[in-house]
Coordinates of C-alpha atoms in Angstrom, one line a residue:
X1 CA -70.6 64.1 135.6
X2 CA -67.6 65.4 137.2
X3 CA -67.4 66.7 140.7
X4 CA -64.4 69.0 139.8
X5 CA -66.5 71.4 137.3
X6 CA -68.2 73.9 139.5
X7 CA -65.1 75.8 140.0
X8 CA -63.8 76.0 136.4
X9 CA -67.1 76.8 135.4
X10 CA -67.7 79.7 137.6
X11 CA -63.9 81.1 137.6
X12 CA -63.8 81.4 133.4
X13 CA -67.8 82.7 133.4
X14 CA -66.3 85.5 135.9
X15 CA -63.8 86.1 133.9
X16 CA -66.1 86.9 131.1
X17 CA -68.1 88.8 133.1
X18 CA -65.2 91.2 133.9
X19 CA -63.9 91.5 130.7
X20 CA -67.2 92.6 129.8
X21 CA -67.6 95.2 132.6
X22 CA -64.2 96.4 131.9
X23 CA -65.4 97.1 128.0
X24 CA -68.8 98.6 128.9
X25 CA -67.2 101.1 131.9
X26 CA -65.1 102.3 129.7
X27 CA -68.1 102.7 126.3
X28 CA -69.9 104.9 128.8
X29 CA -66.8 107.4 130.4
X30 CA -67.5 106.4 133.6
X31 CA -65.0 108.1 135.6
X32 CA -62.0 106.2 136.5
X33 CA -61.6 106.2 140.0
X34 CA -65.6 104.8 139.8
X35 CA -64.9 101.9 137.1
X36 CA -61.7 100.8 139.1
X37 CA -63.6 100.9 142.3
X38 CA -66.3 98.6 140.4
X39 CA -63.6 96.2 139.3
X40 CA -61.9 96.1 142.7
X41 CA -65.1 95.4 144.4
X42 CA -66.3 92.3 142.5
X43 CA -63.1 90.8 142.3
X44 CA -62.5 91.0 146.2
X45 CA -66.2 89.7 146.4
X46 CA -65.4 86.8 143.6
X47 CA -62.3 85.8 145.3
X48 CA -63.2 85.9 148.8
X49 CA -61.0 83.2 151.0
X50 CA -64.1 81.4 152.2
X51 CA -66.0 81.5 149.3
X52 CA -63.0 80.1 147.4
X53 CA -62.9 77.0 149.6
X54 CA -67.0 76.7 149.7
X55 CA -66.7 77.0 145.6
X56 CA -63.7 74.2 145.6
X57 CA -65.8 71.4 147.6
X58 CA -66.2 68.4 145.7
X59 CA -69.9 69.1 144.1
X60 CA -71.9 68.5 140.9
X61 CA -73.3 71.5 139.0
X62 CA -76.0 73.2 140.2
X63 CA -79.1 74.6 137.2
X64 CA -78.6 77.5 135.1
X65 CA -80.8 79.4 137.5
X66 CA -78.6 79.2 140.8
X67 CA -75.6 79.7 139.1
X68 CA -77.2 82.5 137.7
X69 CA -78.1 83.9 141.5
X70 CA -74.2 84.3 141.9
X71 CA -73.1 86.5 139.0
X72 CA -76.4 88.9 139.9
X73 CA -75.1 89.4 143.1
X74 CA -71.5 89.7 141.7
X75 CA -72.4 91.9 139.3
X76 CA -74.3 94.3 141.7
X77 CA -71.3 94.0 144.5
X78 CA -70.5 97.6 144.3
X79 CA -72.0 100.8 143.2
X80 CA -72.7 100.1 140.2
X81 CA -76.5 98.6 139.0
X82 CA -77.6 97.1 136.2
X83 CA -81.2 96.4 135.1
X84 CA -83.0 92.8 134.2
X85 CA -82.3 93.5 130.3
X86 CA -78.9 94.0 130.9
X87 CA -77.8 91.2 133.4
X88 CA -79.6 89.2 130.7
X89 CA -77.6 89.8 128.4
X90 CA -74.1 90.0 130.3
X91 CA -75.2 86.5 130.8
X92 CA -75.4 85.6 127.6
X93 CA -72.5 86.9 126.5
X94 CA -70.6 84.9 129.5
X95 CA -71.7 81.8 128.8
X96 CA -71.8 81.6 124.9
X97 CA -67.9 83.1 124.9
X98 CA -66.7 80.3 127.5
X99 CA -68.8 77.7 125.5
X100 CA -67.0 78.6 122.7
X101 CA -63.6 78.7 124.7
X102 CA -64.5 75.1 125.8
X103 CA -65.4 73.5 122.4
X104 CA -61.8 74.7 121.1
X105 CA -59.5 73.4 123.7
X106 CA -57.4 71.2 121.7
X107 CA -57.1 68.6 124.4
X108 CA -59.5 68.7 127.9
X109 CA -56.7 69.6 129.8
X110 CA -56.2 73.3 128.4
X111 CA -59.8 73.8 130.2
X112 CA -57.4 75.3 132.5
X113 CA -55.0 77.1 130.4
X114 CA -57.7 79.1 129.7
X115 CA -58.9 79.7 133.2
X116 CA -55.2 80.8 133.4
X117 CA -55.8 83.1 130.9
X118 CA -58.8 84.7 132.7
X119 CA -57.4 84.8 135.9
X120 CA -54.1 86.5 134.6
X121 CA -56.4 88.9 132.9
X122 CA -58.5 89.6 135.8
X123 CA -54.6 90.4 138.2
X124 CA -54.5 93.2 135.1
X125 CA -57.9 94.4 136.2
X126 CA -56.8 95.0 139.9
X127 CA -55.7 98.8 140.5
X128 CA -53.6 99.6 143.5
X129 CA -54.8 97.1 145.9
X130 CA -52.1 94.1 146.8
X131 CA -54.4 92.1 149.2
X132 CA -56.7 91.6 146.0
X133 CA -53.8 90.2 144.0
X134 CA -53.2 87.8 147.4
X135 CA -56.8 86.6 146.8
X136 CA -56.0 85.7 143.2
X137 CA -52.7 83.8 143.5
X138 CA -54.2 81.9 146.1
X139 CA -56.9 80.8 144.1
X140 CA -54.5 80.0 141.4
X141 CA -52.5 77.7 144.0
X142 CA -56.0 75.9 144.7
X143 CA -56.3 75.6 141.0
X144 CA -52.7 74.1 140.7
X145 CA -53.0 72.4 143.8
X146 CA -56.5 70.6 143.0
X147 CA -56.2 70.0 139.4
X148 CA -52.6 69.3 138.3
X149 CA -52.9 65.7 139.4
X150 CA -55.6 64.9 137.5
X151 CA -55.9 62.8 134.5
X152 CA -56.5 63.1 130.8
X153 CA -59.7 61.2 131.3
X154 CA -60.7 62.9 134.3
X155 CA -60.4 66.6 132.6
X156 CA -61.9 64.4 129.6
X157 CA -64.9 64.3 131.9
X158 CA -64.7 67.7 133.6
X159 CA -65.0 69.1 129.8
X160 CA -67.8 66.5 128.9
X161 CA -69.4 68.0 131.7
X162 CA -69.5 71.5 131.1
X163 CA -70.6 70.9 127.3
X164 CA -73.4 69.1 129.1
X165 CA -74.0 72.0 131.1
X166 CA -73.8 74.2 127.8
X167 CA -75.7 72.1 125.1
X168 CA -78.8 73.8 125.0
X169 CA -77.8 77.3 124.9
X170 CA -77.6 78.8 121.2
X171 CA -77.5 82.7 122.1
X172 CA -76.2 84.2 118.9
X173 CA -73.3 86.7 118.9
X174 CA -73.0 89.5 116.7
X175 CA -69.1 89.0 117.3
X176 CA -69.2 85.9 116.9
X177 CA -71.6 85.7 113.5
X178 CA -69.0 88.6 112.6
X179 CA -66.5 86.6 112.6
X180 CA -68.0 83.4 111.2
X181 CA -67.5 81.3 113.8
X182 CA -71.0 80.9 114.5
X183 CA -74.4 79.8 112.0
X184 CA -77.6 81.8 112.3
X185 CA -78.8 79.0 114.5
X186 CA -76.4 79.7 117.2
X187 CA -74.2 77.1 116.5
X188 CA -70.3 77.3 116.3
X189 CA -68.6 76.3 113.0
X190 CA -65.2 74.2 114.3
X191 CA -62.0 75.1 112.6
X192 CA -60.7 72.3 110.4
X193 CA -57.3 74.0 110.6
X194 CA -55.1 75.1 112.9
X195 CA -52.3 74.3 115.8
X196 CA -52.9 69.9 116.5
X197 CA -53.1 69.1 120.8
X198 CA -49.6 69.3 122.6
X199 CA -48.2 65.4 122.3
X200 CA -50.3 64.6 119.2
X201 CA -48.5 64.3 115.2
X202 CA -50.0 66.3 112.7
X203 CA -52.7 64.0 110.6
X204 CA -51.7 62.4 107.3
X205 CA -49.8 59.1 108.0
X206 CA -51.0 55.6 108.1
X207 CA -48.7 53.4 110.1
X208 CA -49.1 49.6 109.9
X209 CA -48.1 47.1 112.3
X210 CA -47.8 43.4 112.5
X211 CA -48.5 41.2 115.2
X212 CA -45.3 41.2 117.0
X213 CA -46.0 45.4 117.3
X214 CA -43.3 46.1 114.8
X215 CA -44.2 48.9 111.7
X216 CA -44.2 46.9 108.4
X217 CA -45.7 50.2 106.7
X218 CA -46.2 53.5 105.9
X219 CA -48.9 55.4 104.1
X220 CA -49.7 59.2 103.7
X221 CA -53.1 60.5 102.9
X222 CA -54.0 64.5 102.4
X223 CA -55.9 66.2 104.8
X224 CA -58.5 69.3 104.0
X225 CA -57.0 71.4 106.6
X226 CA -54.2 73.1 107.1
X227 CA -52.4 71.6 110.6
X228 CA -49.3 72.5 112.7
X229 CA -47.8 71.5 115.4
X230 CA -47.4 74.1 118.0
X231 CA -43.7 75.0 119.3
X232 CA -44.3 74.7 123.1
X233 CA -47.0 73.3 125.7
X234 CA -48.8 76.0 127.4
X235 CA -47.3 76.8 131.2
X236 CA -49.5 75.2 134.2
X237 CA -47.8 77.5 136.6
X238 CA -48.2 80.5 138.6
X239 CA -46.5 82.5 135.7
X240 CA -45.8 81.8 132.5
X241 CA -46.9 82.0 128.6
X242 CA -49.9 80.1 128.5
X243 CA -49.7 80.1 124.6
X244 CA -52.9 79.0 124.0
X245 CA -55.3 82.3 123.4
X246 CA -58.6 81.3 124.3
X247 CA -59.8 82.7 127.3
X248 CA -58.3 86.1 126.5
X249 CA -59.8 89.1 126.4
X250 CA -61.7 89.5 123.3
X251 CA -63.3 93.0 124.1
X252 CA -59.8 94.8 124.1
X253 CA -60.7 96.2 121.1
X254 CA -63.6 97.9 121.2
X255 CA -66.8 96.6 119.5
X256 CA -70.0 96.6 119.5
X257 CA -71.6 93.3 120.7
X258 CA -75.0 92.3 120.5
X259 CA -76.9 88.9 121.7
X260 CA -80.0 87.5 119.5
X261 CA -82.2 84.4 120.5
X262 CA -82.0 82.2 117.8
X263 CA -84.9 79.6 116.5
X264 CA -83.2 76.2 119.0
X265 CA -83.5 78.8 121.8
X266 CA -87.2 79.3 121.9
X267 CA -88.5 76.0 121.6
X268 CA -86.0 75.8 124.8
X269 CA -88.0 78.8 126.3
X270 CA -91.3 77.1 125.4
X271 CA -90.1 73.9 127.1
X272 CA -89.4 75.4 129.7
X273 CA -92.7 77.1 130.1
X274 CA -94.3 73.4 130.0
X275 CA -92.3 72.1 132.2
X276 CA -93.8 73.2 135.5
X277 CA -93.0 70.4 137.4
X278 CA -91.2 71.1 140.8
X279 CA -87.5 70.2 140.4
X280 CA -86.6 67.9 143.1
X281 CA -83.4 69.1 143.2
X282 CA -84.3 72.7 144.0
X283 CA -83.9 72.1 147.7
X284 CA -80.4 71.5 147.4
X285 CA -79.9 74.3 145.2
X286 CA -81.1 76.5 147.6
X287 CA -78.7 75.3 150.5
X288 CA -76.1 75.3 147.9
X289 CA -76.7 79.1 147.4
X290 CA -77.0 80.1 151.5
X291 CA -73.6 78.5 151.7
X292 CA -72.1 80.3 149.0
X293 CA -74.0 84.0 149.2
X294 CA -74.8 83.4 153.0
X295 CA -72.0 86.1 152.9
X296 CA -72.8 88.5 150.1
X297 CA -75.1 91.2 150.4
X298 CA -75.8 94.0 148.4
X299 CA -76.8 97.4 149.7
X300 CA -77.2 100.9 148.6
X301 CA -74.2 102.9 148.3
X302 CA -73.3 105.3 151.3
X303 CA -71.4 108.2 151.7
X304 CA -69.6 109.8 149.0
X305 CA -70.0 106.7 146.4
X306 CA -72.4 107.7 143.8
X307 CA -74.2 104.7 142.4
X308 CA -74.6 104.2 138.3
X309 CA -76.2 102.1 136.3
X310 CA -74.4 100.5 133.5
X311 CA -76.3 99.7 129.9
X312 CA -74.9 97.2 127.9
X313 CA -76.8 98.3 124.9
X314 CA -76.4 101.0 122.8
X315 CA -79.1 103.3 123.8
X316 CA -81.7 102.3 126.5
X317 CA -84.7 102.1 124.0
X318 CA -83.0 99.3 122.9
X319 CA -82.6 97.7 126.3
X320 CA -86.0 98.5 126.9
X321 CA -87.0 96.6 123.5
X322 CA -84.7 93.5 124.7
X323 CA -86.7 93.6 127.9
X324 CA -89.8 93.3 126.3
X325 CA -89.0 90.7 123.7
X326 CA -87.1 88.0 125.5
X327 CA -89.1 84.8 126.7
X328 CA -90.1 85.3 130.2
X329 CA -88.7 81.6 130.5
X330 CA -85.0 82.5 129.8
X331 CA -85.2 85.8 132.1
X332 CA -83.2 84.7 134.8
X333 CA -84.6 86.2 137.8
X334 CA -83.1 86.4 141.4
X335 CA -83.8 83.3 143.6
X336 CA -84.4 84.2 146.5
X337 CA -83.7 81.9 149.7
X338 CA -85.9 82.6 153.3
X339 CA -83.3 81.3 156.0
X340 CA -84.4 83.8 159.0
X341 CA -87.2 81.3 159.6
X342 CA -84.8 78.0 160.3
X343 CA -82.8 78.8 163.0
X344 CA -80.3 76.1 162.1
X345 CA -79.5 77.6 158.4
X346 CA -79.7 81.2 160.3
X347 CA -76.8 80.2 162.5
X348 CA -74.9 78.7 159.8
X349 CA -74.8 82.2 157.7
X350 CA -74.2 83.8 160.9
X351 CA -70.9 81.4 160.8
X352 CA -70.1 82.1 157.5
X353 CA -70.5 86.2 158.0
X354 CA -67.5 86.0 160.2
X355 CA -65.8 84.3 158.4
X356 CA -66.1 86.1 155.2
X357 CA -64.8 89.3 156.2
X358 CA -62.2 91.2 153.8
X359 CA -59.0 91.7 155.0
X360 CA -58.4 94.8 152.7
X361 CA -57.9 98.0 154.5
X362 CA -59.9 100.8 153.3
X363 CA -59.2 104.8 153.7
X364 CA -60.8 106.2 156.7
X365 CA -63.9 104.5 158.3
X366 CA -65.4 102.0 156.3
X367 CA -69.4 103.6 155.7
X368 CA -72.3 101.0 155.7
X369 CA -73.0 100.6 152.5
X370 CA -69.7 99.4 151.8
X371 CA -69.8 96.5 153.4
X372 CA -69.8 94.0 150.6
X373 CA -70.5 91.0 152.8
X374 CA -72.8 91.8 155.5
X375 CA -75.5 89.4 156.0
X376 CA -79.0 89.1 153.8
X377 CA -81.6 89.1 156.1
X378 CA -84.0 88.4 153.4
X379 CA -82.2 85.8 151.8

């Protein structure tokens, strides 16, 4: 298990989660200045300077659970709401497109072309507000900064480790099953065609060498797919064409999108439900999550900001069917974390509330509910 996953993992998943925002804003009309103050919102929350370096720590990856925690109180880090059906399924729909994004990559190191991709979508994203765009360069300097000295065989590990992370999730994808990249059974089907990794021949020669190392012959075999080698390696700096795709937006046309559990995901949901044992790691997890959302709090909007609630289905009977029908087991809910009582952990958010406070300026005097990161009391 790599040390170096956790903030891959939740950078791309945020990415999805905003491009799928961005699609369902705009489904329902919600007025622009609302939908761009949504955006704006979660991405100053997301990339938060101290939350950045808390996220960048050396740290194996947490359960599906606590990393779940974080994107509800992303998601709900403005004025809009969404309701347990819904966050459900955003979830789904995050994880299952960067699993897919991940099982592509032609070699483990365009793991971070394709957060590339998402953070260059998410700068798109950003309306009008250059101390935002600050907070995403300098996360892309960390990125550079942390992970350009690194290995093949460490990013070999960093992917092994979030296919690990991903095995036993098999949400199908109406896209997806659209497009026949994925079975009934919520598997992907793997292209036998396509671009070879950057560095690597296309297959269909047999080299043979003697003992001194020298090539004594040659033999071609055909291959079943159809290969090419690609005419450039994707850029690994601040700006450039990242060439590879994955990790693009894949809601910029619109369409509809719609999550099913499929058969491998309910025997996980019932062995889940057996297994009531207490996780030993859970204490951990839960200091993991006061030091990352000791900052973060959500409260109702104030002032002239009109709250919403976004649907990402198509009509809310069929939210309210999904709601119903999905295994209690795989409903995520919010964990929540009682630090009032220990006045060491109280201290330590205190710390961290001063620290994460957002430098950007805001017209006239900032109201009370738009403080994104005042303190939970109830953590």
């Amino acid at each position: 298990m790599s040390a170096r996953t956790l903030p891959l993992l939740f950078l791309n998943l945020g990415g999805e989660m905003l491009y799928i925002l961005d699609q369902r804003l705009r489904a329902q009309s919600i007025p622009g200045e609302k939908a761009r103050k949504v955006m704006n919102d979660i991405i100053t929350t997301m990339f938060n300077k101290k939350f950045m370096e808390e996220l960048f720590k050396p740290q194996d990856l947490y359960s599906k659970k606590a990393l779940r925690t974080v994107y509800d109180r992303l998601a709900h880090a403005s004025i809009m709401r969404l309701n347990q059906a819904s966050m459900d399924k955003l979830y789904d729909l995050m994880t299952m497109a960067f699993k897919y994004q991940v099982l592509l990559c032609p070699r483990p190191r365009d793991v971070l072309l394709v957060t590339f991709n998402h953070l260059d979508a998410i700068k798109d994203f950003i309306s009008d507000s250059p101390g935002i765009l600050n907070q995403v360069d300098e996360t892309f300097r960390q990125l550079i900064e942390t992970y350009s000295c690194l290995s093949d065989g460490e990013f070999q590990l960093i992917r092994q480790t979030l296919l690990i992370f991903f095995q036993d999730m098999h949400i199908r994808v109406s896209l997806f099953l659209k497009d026949k990249v994925q079975n009934s059974n919520g598997h992907f089907v793997l292209p036998i065609s396509g671009p070879v990794p950057w560095g690597t021949e296309v297959p269909g020669l047999i080299r043979i060498f003697n003992h001194k190392g020298v090539e004594v012959k040659r033999a071609e075999f055909t291959t079943a797919g159809n290969y090419f080698i690609p005419q450039r390696e994707g850029s690994f700096e601040l700006y450039g064409d990242r060439v590879l795709k994955l990790g693009t937006n894949m809601y910029s046309v619109t369409r509809p999108v719609e999550t099913h559990m499929s058969g491998s995901s309910k025997t996980l949901a019932s062995q889940a439900k057996e297994n009531i044992a207490p996780n030993p790691l859970a204490k951990e997890e839960l200091n993991f999550l006061a030091r990352l959302l000791g900052g973060l709090d959500i409260q109702k909007p104030a002032g002239g900001d009109t709250g919403f609630r976004l649907n990402l289905f198509t009509t809310d009977e069929e939210e309210e069917h999904a709601a119903q029908t999905r295994p209690e087991e795989l409903s995520y809910k919010v964990i929540n974390i009682e630090a009032t009582q220990e006045p060491g952990r109280r201290a330590e958010l205190s710390r961290i509330l001063g620290e994460l406070e957002v430098a950007e300026p805001r017209p006239g005097s900032a109201e009370k509910g738009e403080d994104l990161l005042a303190l939970m009391d109830g953590l």
